Coordinates of C-alpha atoms and ligand atoms in Angstrom, one line a residue:
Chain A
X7 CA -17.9 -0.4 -63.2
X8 CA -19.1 -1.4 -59.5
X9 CA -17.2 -0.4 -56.6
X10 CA -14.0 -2.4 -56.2
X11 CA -14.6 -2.2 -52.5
X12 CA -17.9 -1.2 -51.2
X13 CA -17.9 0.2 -47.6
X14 CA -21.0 0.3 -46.6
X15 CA -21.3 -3.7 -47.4
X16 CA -18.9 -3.7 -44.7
X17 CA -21.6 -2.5 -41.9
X18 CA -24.7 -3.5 -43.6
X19 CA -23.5 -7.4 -43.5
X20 CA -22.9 -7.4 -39.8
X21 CA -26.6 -8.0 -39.1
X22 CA -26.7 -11.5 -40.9
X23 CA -23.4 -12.3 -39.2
X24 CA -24.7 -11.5 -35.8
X25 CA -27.7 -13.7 -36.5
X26 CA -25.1 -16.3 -35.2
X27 CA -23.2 -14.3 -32.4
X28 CA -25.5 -16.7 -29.7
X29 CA -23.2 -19.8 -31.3
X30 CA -20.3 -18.3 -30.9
X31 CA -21.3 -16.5 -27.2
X32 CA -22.4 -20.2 -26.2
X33 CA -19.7 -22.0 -27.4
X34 CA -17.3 -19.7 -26.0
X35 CA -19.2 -19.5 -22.4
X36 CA -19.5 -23.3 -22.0
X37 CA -15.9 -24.0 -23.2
X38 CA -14.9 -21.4 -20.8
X39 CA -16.9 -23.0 -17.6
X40 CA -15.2 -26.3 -18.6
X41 CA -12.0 -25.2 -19.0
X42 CA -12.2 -23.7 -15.9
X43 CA -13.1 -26.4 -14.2
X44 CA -11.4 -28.9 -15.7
X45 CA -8.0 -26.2 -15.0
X46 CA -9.0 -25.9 -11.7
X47 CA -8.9 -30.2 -11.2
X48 CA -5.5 -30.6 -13.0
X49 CA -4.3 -27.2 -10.7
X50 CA -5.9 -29.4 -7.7
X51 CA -3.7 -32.8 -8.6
X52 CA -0.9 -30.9 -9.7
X53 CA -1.0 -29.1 -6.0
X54 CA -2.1 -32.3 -3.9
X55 CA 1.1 -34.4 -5.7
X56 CA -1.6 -37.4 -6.7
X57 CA 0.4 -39.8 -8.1
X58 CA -0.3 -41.0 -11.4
X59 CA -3.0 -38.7 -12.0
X60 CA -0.6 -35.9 -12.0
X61 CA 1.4 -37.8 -14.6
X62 CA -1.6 -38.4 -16.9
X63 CA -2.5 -34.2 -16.4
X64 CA 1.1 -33.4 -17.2
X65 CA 0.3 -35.3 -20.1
X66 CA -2.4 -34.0 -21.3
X67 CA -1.0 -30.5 -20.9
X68 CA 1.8 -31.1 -23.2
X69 CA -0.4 -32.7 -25.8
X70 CA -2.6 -30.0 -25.7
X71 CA 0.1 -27.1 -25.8
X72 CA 2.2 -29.0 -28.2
X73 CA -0.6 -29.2 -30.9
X74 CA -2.5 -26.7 -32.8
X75 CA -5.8 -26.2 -31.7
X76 CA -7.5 -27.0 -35.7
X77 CA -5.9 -30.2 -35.2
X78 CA -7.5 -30.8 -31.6
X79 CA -10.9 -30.0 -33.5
X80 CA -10.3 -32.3 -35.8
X81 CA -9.3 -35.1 -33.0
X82 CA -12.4 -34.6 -31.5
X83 CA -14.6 -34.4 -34.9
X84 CA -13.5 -37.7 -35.8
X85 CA -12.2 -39.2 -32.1
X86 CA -15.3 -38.8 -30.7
X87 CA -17.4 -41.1 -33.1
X88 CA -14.9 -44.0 -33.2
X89 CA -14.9 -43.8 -29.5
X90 CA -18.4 -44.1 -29.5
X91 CA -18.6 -46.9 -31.9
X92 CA -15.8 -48.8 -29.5
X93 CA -18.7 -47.8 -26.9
X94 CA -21.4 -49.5 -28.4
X95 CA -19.7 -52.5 -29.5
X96 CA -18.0 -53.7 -25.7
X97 CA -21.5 -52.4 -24.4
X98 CA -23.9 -53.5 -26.5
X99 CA -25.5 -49.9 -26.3
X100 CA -26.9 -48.3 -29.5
X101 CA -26.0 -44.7 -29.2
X102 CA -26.8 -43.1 -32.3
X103 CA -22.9 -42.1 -33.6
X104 CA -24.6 -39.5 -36.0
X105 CA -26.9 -38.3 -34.0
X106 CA -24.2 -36.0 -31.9
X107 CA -24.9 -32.6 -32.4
X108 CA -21.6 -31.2 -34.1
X109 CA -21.4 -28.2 -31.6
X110 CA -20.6 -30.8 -29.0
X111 CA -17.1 -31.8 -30.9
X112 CA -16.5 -27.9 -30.9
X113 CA -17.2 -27.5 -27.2
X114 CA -15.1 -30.2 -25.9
X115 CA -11.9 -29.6 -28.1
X116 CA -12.3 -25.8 -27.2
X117 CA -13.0 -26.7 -23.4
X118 CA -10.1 -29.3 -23.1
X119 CA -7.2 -26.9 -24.9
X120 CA -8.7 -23.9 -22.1
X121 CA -8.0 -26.2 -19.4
X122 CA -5.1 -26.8 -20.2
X123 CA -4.0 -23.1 -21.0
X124 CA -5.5 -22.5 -17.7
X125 CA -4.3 -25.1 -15.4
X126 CA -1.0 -23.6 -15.2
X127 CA -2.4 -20.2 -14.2
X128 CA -4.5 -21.2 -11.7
X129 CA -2.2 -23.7 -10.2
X130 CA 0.4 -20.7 -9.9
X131 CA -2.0 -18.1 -8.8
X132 CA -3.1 -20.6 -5.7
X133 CA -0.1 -21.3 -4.8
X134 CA 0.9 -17.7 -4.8
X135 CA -1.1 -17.4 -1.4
X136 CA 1.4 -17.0 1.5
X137 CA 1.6 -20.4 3.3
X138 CA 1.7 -18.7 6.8
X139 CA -2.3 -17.6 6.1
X140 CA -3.2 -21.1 5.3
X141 CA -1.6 -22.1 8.6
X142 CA -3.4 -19.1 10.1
X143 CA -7.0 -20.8 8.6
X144 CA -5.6 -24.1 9.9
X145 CA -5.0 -22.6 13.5
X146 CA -8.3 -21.1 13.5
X147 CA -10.0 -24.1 13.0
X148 CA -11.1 -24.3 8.9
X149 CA -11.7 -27.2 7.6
X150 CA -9.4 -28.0 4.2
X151 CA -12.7 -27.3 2.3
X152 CA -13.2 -23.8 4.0
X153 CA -9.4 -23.0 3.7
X154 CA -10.1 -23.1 0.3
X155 CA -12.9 -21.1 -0.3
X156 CA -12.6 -18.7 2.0
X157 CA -8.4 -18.4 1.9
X158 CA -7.4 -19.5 -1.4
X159 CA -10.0 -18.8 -4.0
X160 CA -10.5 -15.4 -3.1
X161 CA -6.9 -14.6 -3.1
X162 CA -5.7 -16.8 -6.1
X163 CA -9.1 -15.4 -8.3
X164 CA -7.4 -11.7 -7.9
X165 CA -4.4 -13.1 -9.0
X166 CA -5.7 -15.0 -11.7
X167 CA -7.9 -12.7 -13.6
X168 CA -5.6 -10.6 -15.6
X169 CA -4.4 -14.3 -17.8
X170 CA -7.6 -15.5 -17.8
X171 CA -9.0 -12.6 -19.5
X172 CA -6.1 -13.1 -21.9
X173 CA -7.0 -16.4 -22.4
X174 CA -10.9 -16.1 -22.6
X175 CA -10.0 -13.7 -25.6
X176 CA -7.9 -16.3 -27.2
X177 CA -10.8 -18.8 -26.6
X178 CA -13.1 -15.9 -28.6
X179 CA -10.8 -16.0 -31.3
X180 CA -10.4 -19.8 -31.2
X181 CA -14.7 -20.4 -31.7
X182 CA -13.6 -19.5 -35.5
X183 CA -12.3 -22.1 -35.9
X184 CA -15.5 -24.4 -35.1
X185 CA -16.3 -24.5 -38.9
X186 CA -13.9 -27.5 -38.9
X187 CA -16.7 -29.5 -37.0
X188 CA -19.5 -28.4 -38.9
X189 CA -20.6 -25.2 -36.4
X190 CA -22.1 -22.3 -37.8
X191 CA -21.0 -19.3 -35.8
X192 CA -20.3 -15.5 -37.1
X193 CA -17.0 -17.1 -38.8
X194 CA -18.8 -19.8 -40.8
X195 CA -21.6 -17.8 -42.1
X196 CA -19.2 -15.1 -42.5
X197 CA -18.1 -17.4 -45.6
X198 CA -21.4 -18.6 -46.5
X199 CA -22.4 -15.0 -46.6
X200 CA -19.6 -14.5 -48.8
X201 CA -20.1 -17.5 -50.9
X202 CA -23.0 -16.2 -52.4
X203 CA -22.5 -12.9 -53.0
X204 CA -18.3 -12.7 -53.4
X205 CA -18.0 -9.8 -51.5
X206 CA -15.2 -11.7 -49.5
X207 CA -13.3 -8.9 -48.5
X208 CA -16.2 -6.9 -47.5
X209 CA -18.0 -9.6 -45.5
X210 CA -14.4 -10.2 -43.6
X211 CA -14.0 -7.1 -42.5
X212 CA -17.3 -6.8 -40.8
X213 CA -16.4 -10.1 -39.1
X214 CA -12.9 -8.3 -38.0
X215 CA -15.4 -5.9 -36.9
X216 CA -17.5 -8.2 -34.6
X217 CA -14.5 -10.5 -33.4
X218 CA -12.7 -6.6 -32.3
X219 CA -15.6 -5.2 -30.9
X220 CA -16.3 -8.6 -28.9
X221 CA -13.1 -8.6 -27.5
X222 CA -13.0 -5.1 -26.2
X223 CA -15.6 -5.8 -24.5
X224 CA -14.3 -8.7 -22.4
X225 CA -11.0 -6.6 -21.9
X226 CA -12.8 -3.9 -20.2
X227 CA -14.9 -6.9 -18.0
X228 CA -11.7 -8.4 -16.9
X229 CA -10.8 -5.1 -16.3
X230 CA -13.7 -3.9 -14.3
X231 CA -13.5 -7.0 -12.2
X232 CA -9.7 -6.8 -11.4
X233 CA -10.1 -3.3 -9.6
X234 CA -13.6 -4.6 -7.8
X235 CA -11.6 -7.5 -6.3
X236 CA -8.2 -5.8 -5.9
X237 CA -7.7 -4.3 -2.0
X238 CA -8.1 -0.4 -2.7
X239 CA -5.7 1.8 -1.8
X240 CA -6.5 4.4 0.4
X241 CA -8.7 3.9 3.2
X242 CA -9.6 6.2 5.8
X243 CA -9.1 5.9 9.6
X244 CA -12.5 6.2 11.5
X245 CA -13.2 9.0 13.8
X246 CA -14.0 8.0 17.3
X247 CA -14.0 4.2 17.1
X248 CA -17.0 4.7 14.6
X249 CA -18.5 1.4 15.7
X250 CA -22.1 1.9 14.3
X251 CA -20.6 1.8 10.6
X252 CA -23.0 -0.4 9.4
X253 CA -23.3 -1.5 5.8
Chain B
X25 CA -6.6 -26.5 37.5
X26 CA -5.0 -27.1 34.6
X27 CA -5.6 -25.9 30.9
X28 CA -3.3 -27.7 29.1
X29 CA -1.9 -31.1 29.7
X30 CA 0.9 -31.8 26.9
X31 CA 2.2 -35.8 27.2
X32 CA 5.2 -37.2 25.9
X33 CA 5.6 -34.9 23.2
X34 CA 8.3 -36.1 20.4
X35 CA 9.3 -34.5 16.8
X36 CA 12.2 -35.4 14.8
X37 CA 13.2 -34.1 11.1
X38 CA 14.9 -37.3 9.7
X39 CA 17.7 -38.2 12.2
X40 CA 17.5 -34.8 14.1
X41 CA 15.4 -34.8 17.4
X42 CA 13.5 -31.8 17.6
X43 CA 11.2 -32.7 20.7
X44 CA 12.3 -35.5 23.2
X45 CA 9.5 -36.6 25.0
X46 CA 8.5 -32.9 26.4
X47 CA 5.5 -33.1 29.4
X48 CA 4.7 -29.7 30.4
X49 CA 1.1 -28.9 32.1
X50 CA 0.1 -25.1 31.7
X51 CA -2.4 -24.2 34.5
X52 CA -5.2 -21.9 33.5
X53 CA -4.3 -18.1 33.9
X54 CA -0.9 -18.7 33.8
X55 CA 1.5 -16.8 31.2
X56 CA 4.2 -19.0 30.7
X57 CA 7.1 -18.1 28.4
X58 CA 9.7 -20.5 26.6
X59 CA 13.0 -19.3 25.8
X60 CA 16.1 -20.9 25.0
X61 CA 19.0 -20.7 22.1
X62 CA 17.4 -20.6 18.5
X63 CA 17.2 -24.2 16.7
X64 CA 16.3 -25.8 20.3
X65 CA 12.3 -26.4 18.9
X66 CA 11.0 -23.9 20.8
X67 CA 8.4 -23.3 17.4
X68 CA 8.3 -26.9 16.9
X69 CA 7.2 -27.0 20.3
X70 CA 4.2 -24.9 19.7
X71 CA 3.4 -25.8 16.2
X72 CA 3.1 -29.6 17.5
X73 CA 0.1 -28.5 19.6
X74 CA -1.5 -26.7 16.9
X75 CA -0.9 -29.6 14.7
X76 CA 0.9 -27.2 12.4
X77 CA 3.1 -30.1 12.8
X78 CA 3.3 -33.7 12.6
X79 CA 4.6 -34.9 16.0
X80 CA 5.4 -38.9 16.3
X81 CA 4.7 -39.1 19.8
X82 CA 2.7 -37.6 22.1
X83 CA -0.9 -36.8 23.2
X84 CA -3.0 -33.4 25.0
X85 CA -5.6 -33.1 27.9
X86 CA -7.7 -30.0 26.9
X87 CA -11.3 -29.7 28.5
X88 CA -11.4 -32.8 30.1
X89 CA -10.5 -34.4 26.5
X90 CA -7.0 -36.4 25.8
X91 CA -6.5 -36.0 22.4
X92 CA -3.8 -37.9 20.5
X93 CA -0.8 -35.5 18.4
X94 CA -0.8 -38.7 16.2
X95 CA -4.3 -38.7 15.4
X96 CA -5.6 -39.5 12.2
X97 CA -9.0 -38.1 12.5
X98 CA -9.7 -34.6 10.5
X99 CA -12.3 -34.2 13.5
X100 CA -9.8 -34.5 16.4
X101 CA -7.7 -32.4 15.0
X102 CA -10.3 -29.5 14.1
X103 CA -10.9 -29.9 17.8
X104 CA -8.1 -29.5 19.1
X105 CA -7.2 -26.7 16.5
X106 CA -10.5 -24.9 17.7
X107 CA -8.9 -25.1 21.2
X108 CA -5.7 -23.5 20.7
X109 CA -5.0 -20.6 18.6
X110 CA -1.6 -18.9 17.2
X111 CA -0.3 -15.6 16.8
X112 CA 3.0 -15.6 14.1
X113 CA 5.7 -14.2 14.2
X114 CA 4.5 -12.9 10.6
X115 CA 1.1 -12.1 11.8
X116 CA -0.7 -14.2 8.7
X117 CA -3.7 -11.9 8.8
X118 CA -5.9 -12.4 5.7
X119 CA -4.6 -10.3 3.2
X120 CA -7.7 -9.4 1.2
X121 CA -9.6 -9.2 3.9
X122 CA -10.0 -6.1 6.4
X123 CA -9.2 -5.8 10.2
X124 CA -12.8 -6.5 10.6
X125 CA -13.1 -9.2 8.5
X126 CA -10.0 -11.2 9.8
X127 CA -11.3 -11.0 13.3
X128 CA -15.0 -12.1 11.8
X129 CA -13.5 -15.2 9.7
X130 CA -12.8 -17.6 12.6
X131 CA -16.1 -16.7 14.2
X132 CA -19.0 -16.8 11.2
X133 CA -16.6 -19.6 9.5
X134 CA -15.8 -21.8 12.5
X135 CA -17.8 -20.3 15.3
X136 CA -21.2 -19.9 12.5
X137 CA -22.1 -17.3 14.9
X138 CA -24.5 -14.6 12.5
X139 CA -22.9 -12.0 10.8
X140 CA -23.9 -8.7 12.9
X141 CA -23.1 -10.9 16.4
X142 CA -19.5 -11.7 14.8
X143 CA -19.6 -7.9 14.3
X144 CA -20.3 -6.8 17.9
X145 CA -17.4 -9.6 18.9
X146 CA -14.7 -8.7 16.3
X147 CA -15.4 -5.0 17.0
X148 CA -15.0 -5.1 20.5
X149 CA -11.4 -7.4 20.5
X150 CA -10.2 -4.8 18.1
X151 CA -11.2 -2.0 20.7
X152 CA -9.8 -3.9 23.3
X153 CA -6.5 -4.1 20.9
X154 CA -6.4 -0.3 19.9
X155 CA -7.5 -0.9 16.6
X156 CA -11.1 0.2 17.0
X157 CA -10.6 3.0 14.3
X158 CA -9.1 1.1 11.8
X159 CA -12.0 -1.8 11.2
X160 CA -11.9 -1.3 7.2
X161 CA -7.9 -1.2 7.0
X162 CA -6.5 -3.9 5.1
X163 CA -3.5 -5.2 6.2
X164 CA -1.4 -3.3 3.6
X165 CA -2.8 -0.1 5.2
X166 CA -1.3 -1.4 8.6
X167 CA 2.0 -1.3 9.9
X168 CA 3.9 -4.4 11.5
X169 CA 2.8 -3.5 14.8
X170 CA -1.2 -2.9 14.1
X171 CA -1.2 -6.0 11.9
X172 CA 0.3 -7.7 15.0
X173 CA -2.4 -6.2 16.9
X174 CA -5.2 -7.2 14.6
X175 CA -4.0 -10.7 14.6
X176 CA -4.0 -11.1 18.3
X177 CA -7.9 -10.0 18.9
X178 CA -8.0 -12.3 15.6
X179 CA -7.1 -15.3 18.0
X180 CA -8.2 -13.8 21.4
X181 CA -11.8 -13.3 19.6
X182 CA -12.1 -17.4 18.9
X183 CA -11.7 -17.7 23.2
X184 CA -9.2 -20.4 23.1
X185 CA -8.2 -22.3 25.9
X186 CA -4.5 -21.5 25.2
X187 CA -3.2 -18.8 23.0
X188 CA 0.1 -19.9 21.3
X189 CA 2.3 -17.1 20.6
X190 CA 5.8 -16.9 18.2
X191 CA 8.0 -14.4 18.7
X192 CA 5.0 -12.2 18.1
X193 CA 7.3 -9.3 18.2
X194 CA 10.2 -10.6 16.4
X195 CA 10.2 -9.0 12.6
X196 CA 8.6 -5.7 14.3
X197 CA 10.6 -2.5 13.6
X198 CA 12.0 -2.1 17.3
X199 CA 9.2 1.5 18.0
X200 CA 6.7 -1.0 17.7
X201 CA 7.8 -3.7 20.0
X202 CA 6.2 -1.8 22.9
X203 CA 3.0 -1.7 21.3
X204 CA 2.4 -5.2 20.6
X205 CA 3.9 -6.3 24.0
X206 CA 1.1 -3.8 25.9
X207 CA -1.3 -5.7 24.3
X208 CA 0.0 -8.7 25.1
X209 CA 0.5 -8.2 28.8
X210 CA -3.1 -7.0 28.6
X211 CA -4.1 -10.4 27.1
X212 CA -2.5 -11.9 30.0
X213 CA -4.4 -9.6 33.0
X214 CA -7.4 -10.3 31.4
X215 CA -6.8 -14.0 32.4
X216 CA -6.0 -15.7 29.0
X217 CA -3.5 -18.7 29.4
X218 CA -0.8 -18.2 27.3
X219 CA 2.0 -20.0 25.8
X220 CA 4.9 -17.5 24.6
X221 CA 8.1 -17.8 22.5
X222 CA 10.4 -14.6 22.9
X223 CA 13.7 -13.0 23.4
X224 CA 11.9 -9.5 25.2
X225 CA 13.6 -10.7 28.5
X226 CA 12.6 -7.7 30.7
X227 CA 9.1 -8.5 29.2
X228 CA 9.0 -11.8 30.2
X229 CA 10.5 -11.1 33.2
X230 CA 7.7 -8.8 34.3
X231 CA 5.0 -10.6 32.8
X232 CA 5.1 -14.1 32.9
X233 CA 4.9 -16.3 36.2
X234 CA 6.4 -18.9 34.5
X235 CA 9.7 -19.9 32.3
X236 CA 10.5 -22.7 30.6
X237 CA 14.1 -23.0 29.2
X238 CA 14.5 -25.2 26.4
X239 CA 17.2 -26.7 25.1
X240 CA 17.7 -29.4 22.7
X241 CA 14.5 -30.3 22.4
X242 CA 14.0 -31.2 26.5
X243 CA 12.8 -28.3 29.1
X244 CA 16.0 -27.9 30.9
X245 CA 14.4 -25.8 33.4
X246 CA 11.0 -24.6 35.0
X247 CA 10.2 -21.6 37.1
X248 CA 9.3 -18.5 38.2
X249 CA 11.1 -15.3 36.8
X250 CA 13.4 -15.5 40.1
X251 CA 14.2 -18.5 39.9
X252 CA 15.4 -18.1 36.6
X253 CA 17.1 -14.9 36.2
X254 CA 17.9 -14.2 39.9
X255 CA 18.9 -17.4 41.0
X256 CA 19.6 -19.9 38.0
X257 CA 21.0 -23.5 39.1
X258 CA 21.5 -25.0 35.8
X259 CA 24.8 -24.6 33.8
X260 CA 23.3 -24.4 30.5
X261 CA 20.8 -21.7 31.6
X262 CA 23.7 -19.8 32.9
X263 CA 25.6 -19.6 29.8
X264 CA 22.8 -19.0 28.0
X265 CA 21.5 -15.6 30.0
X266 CA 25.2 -14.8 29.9
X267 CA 25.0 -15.0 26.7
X268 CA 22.2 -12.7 25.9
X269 CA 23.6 -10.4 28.9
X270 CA 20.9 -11.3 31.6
X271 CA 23.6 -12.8 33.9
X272 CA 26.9 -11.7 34.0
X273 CA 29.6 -13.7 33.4
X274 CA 31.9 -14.7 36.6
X275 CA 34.7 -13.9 34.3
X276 CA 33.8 -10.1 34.8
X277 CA 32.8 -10.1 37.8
X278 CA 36.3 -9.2 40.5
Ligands
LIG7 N1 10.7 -28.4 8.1 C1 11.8 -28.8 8.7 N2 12.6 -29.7 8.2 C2 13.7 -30.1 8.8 N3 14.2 -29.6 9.9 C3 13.5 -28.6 10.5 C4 12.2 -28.1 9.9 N4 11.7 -27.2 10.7 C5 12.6 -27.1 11.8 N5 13.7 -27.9 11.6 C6 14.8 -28.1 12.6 O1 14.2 -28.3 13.8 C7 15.0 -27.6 14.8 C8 14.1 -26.8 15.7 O2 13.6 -25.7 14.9 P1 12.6 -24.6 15.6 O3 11.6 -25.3 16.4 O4 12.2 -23.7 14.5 O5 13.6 -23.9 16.6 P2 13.5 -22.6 17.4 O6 12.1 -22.1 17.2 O7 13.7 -22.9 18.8 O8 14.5 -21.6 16.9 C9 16.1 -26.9 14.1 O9 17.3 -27.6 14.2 C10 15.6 -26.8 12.7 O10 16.7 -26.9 11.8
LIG8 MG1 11.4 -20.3 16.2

């Protein structure tokens, strides 16, 4: 009889699979810089008050938590394309609908539902700065720009990082899920791997494997970089004015 | 020659009149202290010529410029900002950035003096300020009064024209009153105009040459610590230092 479960399938897979860990580290790194960005614009109109904008964000938020993200893939898949077409036809343009590559779909959906996730704690962790500092940039003379990065990132970043990590490991988890627009990534050929050789179990444990390990590995980055940007908390008092402490 | 010209200064929340057309002109070197009940504007007051608020009226001579309160322009106002500094009465230093590092902001941010000539500058305000062995300390690591202290040389270090300050000492524990107020009246020898909110009467009395006593939004009167305290003529000043037990009350007196 062959082995019911064989163990060392389970570690000698994980080579094929990580064959496609750069899909899964790109999709998760470029749906991570736009949801970051497009977090921090809705924070930005959600702080500033803009009206109707701020309506349209709101929105957009509540669409996006109120919907599972395999739907939002599916949105896109097939939004996209028809949106295109609409395009091409009020335009006159030819852009090639098929031509799209299918990571795109994945990138966007998985961008746009981090933003969203991410708005919220970025809005909060900017406006958790103390007003009274702002007015201390104002009074210095910084410009609305400088306040910013000089006052506000810094401080709101520190603040920030802890949910974003938990968030960016959600996103990790969420690239699985790319399948549904035709990306192979370690999930994907996880099956296809599996397909062929019906080790299912086998093969899905090494992925468990890769997907654990991955995410580890982000915790202890988020980690790392919370205590590098946290004040520390013991400093020493410097003997005798110690001006030449140059560094 | 004066530092400061303030022109028909007006603020109002809604119905309430904060400011009614205040003109006060602060010559330079002069320490001049505001006091008055609390609620009359005496923060409004200062905050207007900061531009931490919006005033409806009013206008400001400073280095030979007359700047408008009402102005529109970011550049006017960053001007006039970079004129004037404030102290809080919550100091509002930087909190994830050291001593050093607060006093540096203003002057590689707005100043874009070079990093190691901010250096030399920060260090030596924060020598001048006692806090010369304390440059890496953030805030937290500071108590009320050496936060205070940090976020005077903070302002002094930008060399403004007029230093604003708000009951700098007011949410200190009272041990470290004295230490902040030694600074300040060091501030003030050193020739710094200043513009001062407090309740430290015997302070003001010995260090400012100048009171202003403000009441319902209007100075109701303008002098020199005699005048004031020794000799007041107005009514409302009298019940007021009565109040705070600077004057005492003809009812005692037999
Ligand atoms: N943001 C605000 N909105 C409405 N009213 C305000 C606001 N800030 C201050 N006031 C009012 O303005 C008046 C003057 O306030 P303030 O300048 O802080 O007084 P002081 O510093 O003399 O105690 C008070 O009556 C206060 O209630
Ligand atoms: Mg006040």
């Amino acid at each position: 009889m062959s082995k019911i479960f064989d163990w060392q399938l389970v570690f000698t897979e994980i080579p094929a699979l990580l064959k496609y860990l750069p899909v899964t580290l790109n999709l998760t790194v470029i749906a991570l810089v736009i949801g970051w960005a497009v977090g921090l614009l809705i924070a930005f109109v959600k702080i500033r008050n803009i009206p109707v904008l701020r309506q349209i964000c709101s929105l957009f938020v509540s669409i996006v938590r109120g919907t599972p993200i395999i739907v939002q893939l599916y949105l896109t898949y097939f939004g996209i394309p028809i949106a295109l077409k609409y395009y091409n036809y009020y335009n006159g343009t030819d852009f090639n609908v098929n031509g799209v590559p299918p990571i795109i779909f994945a990138i966007v959906a998985l961008g746009l539902n981090q933003s969203a996730f991410d708005s919220e704690t970025i809005r909060a962790a900017i406006q958790s700065v103390e007003k009274g500092q702002v007015e201390a940039a104002k009074s210095l003379g910084m410009n609305g720009f400088q306040i910013f990065r000089r006052v506000l990132f810094p401080q709101a970043v520190t603040v920030a990082i802890p949910s974003l990590g938990n968030s960016l490991i959600g996103l990790v988890k969420g690239t699985s899920l790319a399948f549904t627009c035709s990306v192979v990534e370690i999930t994907a050929q996880g099956k296809i791997l599996a397909g062929s050789s019906y080790r299912y179990f086998e093969i899905y444990c090494s992925l468990a494997l890769v997907y654990w390990v991955l995410t580890i590995f982000v915790e202890r980055l988020f980690a790392y970089i919370e205590k590098k940007m946290s004040v520390p908390e013991q400093v020493t008092v410097l003997k005798g004015g110690a001006v030449n402490e140059r560094n | 020659m004066s530092a400061i010209e303030i022109r028909g200064l007006s603020k109002k929340y809604g119905e309430n009149i904060v400011l009614d057309k205040v003109n006060l002109t602060i010559n330079k070197g002069d320490v001049v202290a505001i006091i008055g009940p609390s609620g009359t504007g005496k923060s409004t007051l200062l905050r207007s010529i900061n531009l931490l608020e919006k005033p409806e009226e009013g206008s400001v001579i400073i280095n030979n410029r007359e700047i408008s309160l009402t102005t529109k322009s970011s550049k006017e106002k960053l001007e006039l900002r970079r004129y004037t500094e404030m102290v809080f009465q919550q100091f509002n230093l930087f909190k994830n950035r050291t001593a050093l590092e607060n006093v540096m902001e203003g002057l590689v941010v707005v100043k874009n003096l070079k990093k190691n000539e901010a250096r030399e500058l920060a260090i030596k305000h924060l020598q001048k300020v006692g806090m010369g062995d304390r440059l890496f300390h953030y805030p937290r690591h500071l108590s009320g009064g050496q936060q205070q202290r940090v976020a005077i040389a903070r302002a002094l270090a930008m060399d403004p024209r007029l230093l604003l300050m708000d009951e700098p000492t007011s949410a200190l524990d009272p041990e470290l009153v004295s230490e902040v107020l030694t600074t300040i009246r060091n501030a003030a020898k050193e020739g710094n105009t200043i513009l001062l909110v407090t309740h430290e009467m015997n302070f003001v009395k010995n260090v400012a040459n100048r009171i202003l006593f403000l009441e319902n939004g209007r100075i109701v009167a303008d002098g020199t610590p005699k005048e004031i305290f020794d000799n007041p003529k107005n009514e409302r000043l009298k019940e007021f230092l009565v109040k705070i037990h600077m004057l005492e009350s003809p009812d005692f007196t037999i």
